[in-house]
PDB file of C-alpha atoms in Angstrom:
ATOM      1  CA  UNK A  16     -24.727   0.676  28.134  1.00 85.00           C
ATOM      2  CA  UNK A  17     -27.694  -1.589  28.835  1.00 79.00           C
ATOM      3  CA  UNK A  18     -27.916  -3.917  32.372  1.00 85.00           C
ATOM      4  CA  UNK A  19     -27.647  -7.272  32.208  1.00 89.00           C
ATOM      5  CA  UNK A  20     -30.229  -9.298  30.874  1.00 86.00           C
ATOM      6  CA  UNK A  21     -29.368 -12.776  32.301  1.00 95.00           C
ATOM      7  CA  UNK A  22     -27.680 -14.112  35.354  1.00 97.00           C
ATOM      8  CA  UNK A  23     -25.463 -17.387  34.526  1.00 97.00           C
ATOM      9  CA  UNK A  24     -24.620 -19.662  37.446  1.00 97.00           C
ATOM     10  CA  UNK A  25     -23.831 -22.954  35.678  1.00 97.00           C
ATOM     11  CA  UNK A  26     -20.686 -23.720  34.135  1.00 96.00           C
ATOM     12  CA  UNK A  27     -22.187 -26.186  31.486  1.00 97.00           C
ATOM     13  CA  UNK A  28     -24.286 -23.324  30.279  1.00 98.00           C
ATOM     14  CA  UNK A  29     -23.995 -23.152  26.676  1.00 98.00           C
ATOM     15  CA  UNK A  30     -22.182 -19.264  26.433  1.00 98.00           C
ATOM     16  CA  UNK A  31     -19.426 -20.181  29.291  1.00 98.00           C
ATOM     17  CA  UNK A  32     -18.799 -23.497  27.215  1.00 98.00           C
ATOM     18  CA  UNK A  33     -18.442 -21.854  24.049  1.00 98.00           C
ATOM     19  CA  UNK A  34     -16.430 -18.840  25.794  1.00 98.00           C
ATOM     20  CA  UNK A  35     -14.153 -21.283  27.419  1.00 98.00           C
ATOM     21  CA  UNK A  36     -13.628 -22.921  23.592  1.00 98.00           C
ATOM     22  CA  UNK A  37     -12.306 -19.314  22.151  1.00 98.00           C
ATOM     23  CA  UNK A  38      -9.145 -19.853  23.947  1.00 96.00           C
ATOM     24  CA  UNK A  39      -8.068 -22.035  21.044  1.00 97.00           C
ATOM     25  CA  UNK A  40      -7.718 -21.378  17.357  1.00 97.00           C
ATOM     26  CA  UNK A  41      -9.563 -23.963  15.677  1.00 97.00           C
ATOM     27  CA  UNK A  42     -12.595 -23.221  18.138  1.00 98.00           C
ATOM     28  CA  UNK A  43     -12.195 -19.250  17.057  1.00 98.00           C
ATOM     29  CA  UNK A  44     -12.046 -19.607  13.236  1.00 96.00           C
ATOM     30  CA  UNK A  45     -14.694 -22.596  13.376  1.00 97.00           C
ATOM     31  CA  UNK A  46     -17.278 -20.371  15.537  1.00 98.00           C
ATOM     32  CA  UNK A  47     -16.176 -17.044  13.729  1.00 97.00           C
ATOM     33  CA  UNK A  48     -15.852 -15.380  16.936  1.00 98.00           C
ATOM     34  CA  UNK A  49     -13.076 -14.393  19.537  1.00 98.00           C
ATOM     35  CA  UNK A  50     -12.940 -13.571  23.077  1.00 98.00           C
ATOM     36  CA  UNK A  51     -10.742 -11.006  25.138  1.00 98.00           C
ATOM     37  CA  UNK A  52     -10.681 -10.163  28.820  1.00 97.00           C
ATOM     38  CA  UNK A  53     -10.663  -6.503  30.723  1.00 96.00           C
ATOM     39  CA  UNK A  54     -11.886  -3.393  30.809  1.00 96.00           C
ATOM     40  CA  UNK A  55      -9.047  -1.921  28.968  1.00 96.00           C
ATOM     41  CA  UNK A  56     -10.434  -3.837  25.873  1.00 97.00           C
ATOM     42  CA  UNK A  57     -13.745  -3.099  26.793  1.00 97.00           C
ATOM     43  CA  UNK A  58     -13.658  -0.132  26.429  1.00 97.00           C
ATOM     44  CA  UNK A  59     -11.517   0.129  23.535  1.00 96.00           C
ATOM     45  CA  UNK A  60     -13.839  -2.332  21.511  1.00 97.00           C
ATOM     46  CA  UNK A  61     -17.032   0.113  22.413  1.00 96.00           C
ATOM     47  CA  UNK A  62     -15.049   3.022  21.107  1.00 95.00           C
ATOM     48  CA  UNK A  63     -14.544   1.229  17.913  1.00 95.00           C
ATOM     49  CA  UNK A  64     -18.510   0.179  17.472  1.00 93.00           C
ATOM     50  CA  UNK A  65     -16.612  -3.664  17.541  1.00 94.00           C
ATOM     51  CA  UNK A  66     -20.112  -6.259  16.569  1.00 93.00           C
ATOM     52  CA  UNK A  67     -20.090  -7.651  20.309  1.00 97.00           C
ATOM     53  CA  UNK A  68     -22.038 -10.911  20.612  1.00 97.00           C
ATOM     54  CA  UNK A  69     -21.102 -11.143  24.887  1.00 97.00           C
ATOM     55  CA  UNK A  70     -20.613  -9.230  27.418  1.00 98.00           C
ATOM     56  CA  UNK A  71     -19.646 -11.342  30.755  1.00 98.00           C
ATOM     57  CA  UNK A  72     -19.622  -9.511  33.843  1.00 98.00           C
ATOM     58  CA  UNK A  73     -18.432 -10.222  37.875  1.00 98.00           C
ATOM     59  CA  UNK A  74     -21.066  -9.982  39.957  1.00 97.00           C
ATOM     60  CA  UNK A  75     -19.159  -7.596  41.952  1.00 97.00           C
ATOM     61  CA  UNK A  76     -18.183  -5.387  39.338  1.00 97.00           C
ATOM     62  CA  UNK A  77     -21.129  -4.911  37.246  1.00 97.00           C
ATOM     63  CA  UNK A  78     -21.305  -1.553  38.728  1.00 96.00           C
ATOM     64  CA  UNK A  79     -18.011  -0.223  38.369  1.00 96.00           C
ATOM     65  CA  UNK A  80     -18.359  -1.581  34.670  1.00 97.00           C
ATOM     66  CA  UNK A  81     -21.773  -0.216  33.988  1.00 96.00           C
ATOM     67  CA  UNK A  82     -20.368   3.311  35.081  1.00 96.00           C
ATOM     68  CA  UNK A  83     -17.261   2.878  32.937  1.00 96.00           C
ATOM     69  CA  UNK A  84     -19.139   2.656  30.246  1.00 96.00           C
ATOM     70  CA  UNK A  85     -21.973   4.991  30.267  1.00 94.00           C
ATOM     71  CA  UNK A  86     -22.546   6.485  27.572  1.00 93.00           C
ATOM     72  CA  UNK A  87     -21.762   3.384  25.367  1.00 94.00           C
ATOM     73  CA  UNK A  88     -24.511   1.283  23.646  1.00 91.00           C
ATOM     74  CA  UNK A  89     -23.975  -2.215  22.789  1.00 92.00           C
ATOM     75  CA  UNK A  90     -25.840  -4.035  19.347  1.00 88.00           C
ATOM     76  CA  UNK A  91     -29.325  -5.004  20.418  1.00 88.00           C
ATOM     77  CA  UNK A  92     -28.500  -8.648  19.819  1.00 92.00           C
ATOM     78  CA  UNK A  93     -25.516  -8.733  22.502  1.00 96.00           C
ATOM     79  CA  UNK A  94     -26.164 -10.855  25.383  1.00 96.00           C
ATOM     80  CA  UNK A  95     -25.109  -9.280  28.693  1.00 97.00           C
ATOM     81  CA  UNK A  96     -24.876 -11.768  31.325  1.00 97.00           C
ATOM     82  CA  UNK A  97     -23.811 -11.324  35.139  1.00 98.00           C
ATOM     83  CA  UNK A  98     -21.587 -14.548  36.502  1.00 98.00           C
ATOM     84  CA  UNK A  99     -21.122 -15.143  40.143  1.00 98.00           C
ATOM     85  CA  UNK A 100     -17.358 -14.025  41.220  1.00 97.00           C
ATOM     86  CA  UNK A 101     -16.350 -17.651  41.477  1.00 97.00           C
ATOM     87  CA  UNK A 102     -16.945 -18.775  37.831  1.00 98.00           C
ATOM     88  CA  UNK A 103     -16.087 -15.554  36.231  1.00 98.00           C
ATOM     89  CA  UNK A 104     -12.850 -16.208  37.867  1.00 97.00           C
ATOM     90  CA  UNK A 105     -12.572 -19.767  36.405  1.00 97.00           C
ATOM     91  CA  UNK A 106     -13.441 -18.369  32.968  1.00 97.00           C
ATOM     92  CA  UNK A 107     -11.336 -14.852  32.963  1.00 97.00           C
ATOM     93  CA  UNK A 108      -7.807 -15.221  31.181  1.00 94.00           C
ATOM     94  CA  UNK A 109      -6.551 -12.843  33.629  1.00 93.00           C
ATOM     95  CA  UNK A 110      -4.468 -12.831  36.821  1.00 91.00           C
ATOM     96  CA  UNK A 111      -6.318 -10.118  38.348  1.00 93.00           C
ATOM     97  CA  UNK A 112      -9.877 -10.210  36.484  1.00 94.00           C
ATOM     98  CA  UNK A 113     -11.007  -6.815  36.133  1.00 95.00           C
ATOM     99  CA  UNK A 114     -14.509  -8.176  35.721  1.00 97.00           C
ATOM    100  CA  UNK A 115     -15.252  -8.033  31.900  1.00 98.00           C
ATOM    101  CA  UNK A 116     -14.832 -10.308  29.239  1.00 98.00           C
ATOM    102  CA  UNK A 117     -16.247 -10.216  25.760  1.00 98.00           C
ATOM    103  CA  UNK A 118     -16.861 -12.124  22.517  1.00 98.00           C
ATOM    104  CA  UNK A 119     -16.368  -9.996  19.171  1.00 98.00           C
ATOM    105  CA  UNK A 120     -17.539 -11.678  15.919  1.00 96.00           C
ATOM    106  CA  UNK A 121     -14.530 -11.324  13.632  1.00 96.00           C
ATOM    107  CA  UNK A 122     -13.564  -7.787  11.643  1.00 96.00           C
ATOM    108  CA  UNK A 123     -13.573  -9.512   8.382  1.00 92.00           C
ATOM    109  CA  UNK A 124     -13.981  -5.732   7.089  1.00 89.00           C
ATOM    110  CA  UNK A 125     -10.668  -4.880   8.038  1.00 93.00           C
ATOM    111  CA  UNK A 126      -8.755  -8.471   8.767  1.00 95.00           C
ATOM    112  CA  UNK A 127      -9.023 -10.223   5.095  1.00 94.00           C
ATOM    113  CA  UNK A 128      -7.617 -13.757   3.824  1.00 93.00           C
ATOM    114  CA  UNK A 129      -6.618 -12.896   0.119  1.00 90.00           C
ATOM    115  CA  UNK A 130      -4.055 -11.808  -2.718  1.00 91.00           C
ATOM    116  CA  UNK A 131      -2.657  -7.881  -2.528  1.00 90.00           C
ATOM    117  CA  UNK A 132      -3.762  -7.642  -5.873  1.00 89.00           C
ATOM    118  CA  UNK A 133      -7.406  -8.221  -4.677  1.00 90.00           C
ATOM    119  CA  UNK A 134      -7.080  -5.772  -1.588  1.00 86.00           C
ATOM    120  CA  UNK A 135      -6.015  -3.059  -3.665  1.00 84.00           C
ATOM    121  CA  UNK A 136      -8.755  -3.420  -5.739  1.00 84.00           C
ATOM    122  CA  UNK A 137     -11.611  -3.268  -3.070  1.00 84.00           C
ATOM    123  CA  UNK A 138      -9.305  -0.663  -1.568  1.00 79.00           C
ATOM    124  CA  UNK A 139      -8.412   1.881  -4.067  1.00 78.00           C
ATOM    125  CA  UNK A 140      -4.891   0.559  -3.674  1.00 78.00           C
ATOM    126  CA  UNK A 141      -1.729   1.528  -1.706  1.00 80.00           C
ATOM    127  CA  UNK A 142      -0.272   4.592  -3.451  1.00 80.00           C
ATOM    128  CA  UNK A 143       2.097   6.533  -0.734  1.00 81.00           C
ATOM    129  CA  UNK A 144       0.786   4.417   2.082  1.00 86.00           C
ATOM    130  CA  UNK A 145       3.095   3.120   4.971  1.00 91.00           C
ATOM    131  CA  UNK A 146       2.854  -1.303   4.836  1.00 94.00           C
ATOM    132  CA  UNK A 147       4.782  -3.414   7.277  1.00 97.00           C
ATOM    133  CA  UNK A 148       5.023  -7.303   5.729  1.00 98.00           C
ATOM    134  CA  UNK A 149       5.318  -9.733   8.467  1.00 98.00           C
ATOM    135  CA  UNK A 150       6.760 -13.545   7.385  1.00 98.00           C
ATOM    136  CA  UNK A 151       6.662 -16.275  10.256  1.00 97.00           C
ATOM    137  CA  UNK A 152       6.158 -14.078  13.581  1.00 97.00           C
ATOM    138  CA  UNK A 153       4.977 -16.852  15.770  1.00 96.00           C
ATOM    139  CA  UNK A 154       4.806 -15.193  19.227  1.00 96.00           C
ATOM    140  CA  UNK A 155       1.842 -13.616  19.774  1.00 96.00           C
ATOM    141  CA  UNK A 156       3.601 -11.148  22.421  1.00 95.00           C
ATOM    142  CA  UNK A 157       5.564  -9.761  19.667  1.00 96.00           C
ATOM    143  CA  UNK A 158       3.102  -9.877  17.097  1.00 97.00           C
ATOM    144  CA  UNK A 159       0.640  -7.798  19.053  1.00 97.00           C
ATOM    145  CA  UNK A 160       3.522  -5.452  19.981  1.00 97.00           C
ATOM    146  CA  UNK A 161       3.948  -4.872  16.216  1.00 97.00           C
ATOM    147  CA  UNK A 162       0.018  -4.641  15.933  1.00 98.00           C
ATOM    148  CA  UNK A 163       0.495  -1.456  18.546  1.00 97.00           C
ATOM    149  CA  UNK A 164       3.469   0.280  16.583  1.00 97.00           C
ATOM    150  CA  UNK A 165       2.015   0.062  13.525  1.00 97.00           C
ATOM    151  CA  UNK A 166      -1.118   2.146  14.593  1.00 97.00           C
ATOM    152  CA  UNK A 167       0.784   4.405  16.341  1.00 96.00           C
ATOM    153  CA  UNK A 168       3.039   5.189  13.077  1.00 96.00           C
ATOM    154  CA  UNK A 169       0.381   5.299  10.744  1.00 94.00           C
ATOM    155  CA  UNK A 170       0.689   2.206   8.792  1.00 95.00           C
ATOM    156  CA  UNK A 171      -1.976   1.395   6.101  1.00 94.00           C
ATOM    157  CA  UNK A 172      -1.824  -1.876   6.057  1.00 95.00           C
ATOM    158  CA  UNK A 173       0.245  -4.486   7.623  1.00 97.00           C
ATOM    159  CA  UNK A 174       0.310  -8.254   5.167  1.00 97.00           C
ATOM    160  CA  UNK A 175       0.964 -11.040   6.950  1.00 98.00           C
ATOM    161  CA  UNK A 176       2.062 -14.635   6.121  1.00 98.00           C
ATOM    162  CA  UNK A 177      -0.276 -17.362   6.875  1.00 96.00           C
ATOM    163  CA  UNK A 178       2.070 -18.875   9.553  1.00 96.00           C
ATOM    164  CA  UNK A 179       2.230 -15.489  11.558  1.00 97.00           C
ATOM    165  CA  UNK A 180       0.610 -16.039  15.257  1.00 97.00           C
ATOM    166  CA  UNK A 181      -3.185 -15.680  14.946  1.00 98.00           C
ATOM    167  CA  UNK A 182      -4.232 -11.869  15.524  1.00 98.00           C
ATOM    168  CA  UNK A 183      -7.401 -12.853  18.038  1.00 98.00           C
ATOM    169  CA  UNK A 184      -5.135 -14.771  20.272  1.00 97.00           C
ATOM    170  CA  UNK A 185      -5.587 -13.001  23.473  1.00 95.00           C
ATOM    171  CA  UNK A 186      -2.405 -12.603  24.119  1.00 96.00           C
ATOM    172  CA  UNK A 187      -2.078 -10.577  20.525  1.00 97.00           C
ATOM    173  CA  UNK A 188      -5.173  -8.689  21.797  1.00 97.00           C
ATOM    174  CA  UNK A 189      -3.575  -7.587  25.080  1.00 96.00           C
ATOM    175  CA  UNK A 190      -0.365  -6.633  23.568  1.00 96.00           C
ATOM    176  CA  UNK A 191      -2.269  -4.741  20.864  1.00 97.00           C
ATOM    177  CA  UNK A 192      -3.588  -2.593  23.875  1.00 96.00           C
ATOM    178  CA  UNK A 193      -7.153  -2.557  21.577  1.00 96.00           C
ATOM    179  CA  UNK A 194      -5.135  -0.545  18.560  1.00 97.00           C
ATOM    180  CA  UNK A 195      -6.128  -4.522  16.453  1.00 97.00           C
ATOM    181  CA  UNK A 196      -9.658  -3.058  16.509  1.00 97.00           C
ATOM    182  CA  UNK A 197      -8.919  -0.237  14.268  1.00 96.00           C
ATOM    183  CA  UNK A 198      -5.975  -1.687  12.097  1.00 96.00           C
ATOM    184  CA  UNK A 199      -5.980  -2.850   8.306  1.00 95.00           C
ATOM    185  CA  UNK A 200      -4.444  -6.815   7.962  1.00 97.00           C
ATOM    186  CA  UNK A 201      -4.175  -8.835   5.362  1.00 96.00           C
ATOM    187  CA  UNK A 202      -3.465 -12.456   5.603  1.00 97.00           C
ATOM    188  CA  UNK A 203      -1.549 -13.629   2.387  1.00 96.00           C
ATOM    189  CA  UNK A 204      -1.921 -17.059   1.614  1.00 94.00           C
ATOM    190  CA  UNK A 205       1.111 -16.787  -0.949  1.00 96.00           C
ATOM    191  CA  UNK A 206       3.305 -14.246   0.787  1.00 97.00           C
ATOM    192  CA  UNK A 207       5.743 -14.041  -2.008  1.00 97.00           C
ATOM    193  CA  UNK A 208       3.478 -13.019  -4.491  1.00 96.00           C
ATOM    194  CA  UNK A 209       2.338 -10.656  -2.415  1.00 95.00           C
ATOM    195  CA  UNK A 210       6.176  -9.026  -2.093  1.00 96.00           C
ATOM    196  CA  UNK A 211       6.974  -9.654  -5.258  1.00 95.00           C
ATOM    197  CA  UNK A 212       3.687  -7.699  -6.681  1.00 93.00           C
ATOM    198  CA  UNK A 213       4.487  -4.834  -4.261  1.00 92.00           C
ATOM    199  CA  UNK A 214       7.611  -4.571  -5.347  1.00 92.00           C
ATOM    200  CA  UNK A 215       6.939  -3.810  -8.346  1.00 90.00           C
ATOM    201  CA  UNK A 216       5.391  -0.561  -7.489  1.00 87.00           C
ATOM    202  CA  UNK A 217       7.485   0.871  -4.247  1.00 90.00           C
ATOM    203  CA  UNK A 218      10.199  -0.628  -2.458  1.00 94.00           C
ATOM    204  CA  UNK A 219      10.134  -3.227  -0.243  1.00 96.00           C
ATOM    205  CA  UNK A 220      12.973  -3.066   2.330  1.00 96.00           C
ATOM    206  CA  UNK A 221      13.853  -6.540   3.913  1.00 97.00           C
ATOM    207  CA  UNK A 222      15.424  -6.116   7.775  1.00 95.00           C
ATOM    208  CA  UNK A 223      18.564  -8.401   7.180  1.00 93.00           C
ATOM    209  CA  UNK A 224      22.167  -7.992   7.100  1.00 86.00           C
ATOM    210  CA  UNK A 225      23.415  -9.148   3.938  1.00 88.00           C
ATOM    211  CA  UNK A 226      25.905  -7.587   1.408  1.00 83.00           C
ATOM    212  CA  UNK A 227      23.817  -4.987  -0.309  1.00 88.00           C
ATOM    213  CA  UNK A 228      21.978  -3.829   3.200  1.00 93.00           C
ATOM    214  CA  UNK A 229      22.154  -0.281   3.616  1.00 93.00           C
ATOM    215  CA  UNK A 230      22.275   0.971   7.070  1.00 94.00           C
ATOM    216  CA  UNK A 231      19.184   2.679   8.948  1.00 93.00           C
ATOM    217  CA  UNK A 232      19.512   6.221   9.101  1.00 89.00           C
ATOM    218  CA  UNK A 233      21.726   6.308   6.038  1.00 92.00           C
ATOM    219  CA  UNK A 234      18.922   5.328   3.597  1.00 90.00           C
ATOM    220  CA  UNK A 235      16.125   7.894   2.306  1.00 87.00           C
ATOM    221  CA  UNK A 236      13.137   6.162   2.978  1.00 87.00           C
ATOM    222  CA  UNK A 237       9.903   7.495   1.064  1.00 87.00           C
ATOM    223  CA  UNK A 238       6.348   7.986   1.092  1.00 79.00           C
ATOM    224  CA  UNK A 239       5.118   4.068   0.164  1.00 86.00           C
ATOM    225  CA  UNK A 240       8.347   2.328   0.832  1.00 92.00           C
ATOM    226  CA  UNK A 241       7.388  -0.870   3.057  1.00 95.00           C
ATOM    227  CA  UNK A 242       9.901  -2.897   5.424  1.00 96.00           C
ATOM    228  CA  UNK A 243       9.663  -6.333   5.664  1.00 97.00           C
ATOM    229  CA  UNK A 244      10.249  -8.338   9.179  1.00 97.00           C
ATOM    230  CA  UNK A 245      10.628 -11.891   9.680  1.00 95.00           C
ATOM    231  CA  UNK A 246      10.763 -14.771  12.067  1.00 92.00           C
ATOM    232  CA  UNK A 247      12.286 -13.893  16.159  1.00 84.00           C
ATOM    233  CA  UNK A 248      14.817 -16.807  15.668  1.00 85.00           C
ATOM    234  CA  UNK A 249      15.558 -17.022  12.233  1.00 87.00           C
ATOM    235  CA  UNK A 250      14.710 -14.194  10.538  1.00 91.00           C
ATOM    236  CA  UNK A 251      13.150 -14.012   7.012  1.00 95.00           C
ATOM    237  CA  UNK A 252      13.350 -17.095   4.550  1.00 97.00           C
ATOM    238  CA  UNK A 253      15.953 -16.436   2.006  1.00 96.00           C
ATOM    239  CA  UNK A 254      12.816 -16.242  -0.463  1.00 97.00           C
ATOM    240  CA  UNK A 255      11.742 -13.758   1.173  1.00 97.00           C
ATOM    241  CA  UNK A 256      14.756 -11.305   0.801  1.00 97.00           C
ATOM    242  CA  UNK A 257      15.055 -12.186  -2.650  1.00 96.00           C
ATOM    243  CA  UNK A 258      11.438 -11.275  -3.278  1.00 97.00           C
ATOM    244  CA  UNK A 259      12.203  -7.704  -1.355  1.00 97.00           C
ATOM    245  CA  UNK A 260      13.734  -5.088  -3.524  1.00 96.00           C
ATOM    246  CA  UNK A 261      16.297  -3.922  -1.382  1.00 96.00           C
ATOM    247  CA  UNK A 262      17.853  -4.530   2.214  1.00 97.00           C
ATOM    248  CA  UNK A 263      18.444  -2.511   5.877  1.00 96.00           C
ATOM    249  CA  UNK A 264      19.846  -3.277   8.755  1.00 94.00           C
ATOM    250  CA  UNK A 265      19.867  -1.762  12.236  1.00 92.00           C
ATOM    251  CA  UNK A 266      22.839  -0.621  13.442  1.00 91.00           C
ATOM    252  CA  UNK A 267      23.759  -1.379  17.241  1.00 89.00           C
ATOM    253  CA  UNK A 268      26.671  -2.251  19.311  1.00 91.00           C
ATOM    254  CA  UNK A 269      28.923  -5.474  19.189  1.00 88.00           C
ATOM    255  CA  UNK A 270      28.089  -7.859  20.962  1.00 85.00           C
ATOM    256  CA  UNK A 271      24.368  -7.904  20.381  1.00 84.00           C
ATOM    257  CA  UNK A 272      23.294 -10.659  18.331  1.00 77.00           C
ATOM    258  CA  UNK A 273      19.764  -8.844  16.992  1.00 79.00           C
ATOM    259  CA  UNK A 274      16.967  -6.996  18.419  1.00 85.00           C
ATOM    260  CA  UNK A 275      13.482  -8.410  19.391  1.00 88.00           C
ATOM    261  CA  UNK A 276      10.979  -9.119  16.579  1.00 92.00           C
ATOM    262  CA  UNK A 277       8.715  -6.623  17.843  1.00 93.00           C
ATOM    263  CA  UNK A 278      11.655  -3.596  18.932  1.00 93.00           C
ATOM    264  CA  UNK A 279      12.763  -3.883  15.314  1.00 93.00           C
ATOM    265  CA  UNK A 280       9.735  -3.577  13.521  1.00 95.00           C
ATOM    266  CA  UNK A 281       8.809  -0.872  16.003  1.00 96.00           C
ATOM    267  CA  UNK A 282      12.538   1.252  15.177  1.00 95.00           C
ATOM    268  CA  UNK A 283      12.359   0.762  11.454  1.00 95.00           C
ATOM    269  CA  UNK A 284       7.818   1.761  11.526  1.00 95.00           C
ATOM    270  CA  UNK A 285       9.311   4.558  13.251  1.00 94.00           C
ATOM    271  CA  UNK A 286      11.926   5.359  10.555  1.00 92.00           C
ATOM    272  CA  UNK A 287       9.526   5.038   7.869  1.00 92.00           C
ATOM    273  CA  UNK A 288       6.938   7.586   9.411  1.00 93.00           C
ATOM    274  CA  UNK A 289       9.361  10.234  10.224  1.00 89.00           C
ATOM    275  CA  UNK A 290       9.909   9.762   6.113  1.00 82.00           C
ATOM    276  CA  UNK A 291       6.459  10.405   5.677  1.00 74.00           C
ATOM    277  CA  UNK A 292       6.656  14.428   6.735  1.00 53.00           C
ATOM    278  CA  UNK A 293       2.767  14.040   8.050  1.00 50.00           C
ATOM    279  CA  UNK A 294       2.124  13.215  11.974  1.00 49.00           C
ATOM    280  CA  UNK A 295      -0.240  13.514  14.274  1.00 48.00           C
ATOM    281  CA  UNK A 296       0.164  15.885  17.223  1.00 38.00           C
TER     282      UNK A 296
END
């Protein structure tokens, strides 16, 4: 990785103000561009050739960073600025700043805004893949904890409803341990179209207890089945189970109301790749 072009001291300098502004949404979708903190996601986002525009570093860690990631190059056009301790502190997100933060322009080749219909086109479609539907997942704790599982089990493509937390929040990022970098979303403006048109090819299993579920472990999932998760407090909109094609539940012991947003979609991702028959070592 190159050294630092630029030392910034002032915090009215135009890349700490606009840095400072990716904390919120509207400032991230107007600018195109998101931010995450640590070396953690650093490195992950060098591994994945992510189009960096900044790279911040702590004055006193630009060596321990440089070192970390030798061997790395960076886009000509990224800036790579050193900050004094002081106001890389004020800027990092982090308790315990590990002396890194960056700003990604967004993977609009993998993270699309559009119909399913239109995504299978461009994509060759979605015959025997593994798809996780998300409707209304709000936190961005669980939602990046649902990021994580699906890469680790192999899912294609995960569709999410427009009112699902925003996937650069940082706090999606660092739950998503850097596995956001490499996975397939789709936001779905009309999320029951987008159920209803799946399920008209593979099954669409909605996690809710109603009077057709079947119970997990007692249903034969199959290659390009897809389970559908909904909202932490209320779970999914009536809609949406009607727009699935069938139902599952988890079983667990009385007394417990229902599982985290996250721990369920992780248990049934789970269920569905040990369906598929092909894993990774």
């Amino acid at each position: 990785m190159q050294k630092p072009q630029e030392t910034i001291t002032s915090r009215q300098n135009s890349l700490i103000t606009l840095t400072a502004k990716l904390s919120q949404r509207k400032h991230r979708e107007a600018e195109g561009l998101f931010r995450f903190d640590g070396k953690k996601l650093f490195l992950e986002a060098l591994t994945a050739d992510l189009p960096l525009y900044a790279v911040l570093l702590r004055e006193s860690a630009v060596a321990s960073i440089l070192a970390a990631a030798e061997g790395f190059s960076l886009p000509r056009d990224t800036r790579v600025a050193v900050l004094p301790d002081a106001l890389f502190d004020k800027l990092s997100e982090e308790k315990s700043p590990e002396g890194v933060i960056c700003i990604a322009k967004r993977l609009d080749k993998i993270h699309k805004i559009a119909t399913i219909d239109k995504w299978c086109a461009e994509n060759g479609g979605l015959s025997g893949a593994r798809v996780l539907f998300l409707e209304s997942v709000r936190d961005p704790g669980n939602l990046g904890t649902i990021i994580r599982s699906a890469r680790a089990f192999g899912v294609h493509l995960l569709v999410l409803s427009e009112d699902c937390a925003d996937i650069y929040n940082p706090r999606v990022l660092r739950a998503a341990m850097g596995t956001l970098f490499h996975q397939n979303v789709l936001i779905c403006p009309d999320f029951l179209a987008a159920l209803r048109t799946y399920g008209k090819h593979a099954r669409v299993f909605a996690a809710t207890l109603d009077e057709r579920a079947v119970r997990l472990g007692e249903v034969a999932l199959l290659s390009g089945d897809a389970v559908l998760v909904g909202n932490e407090g209320h779970g999914l909109s009536a809609a949406a189970v009607a727009a699935a094609t069938d139902t599952v539940f988890i079983p667990m012991e009385a007394g417990v109301e229902s599982l985290n947003a996250g721990i369920a979609a992780s248990v049934l991702l789970w269920e569905l790749y040990r369906a598929g028959g092909s894993h990774g070592a």
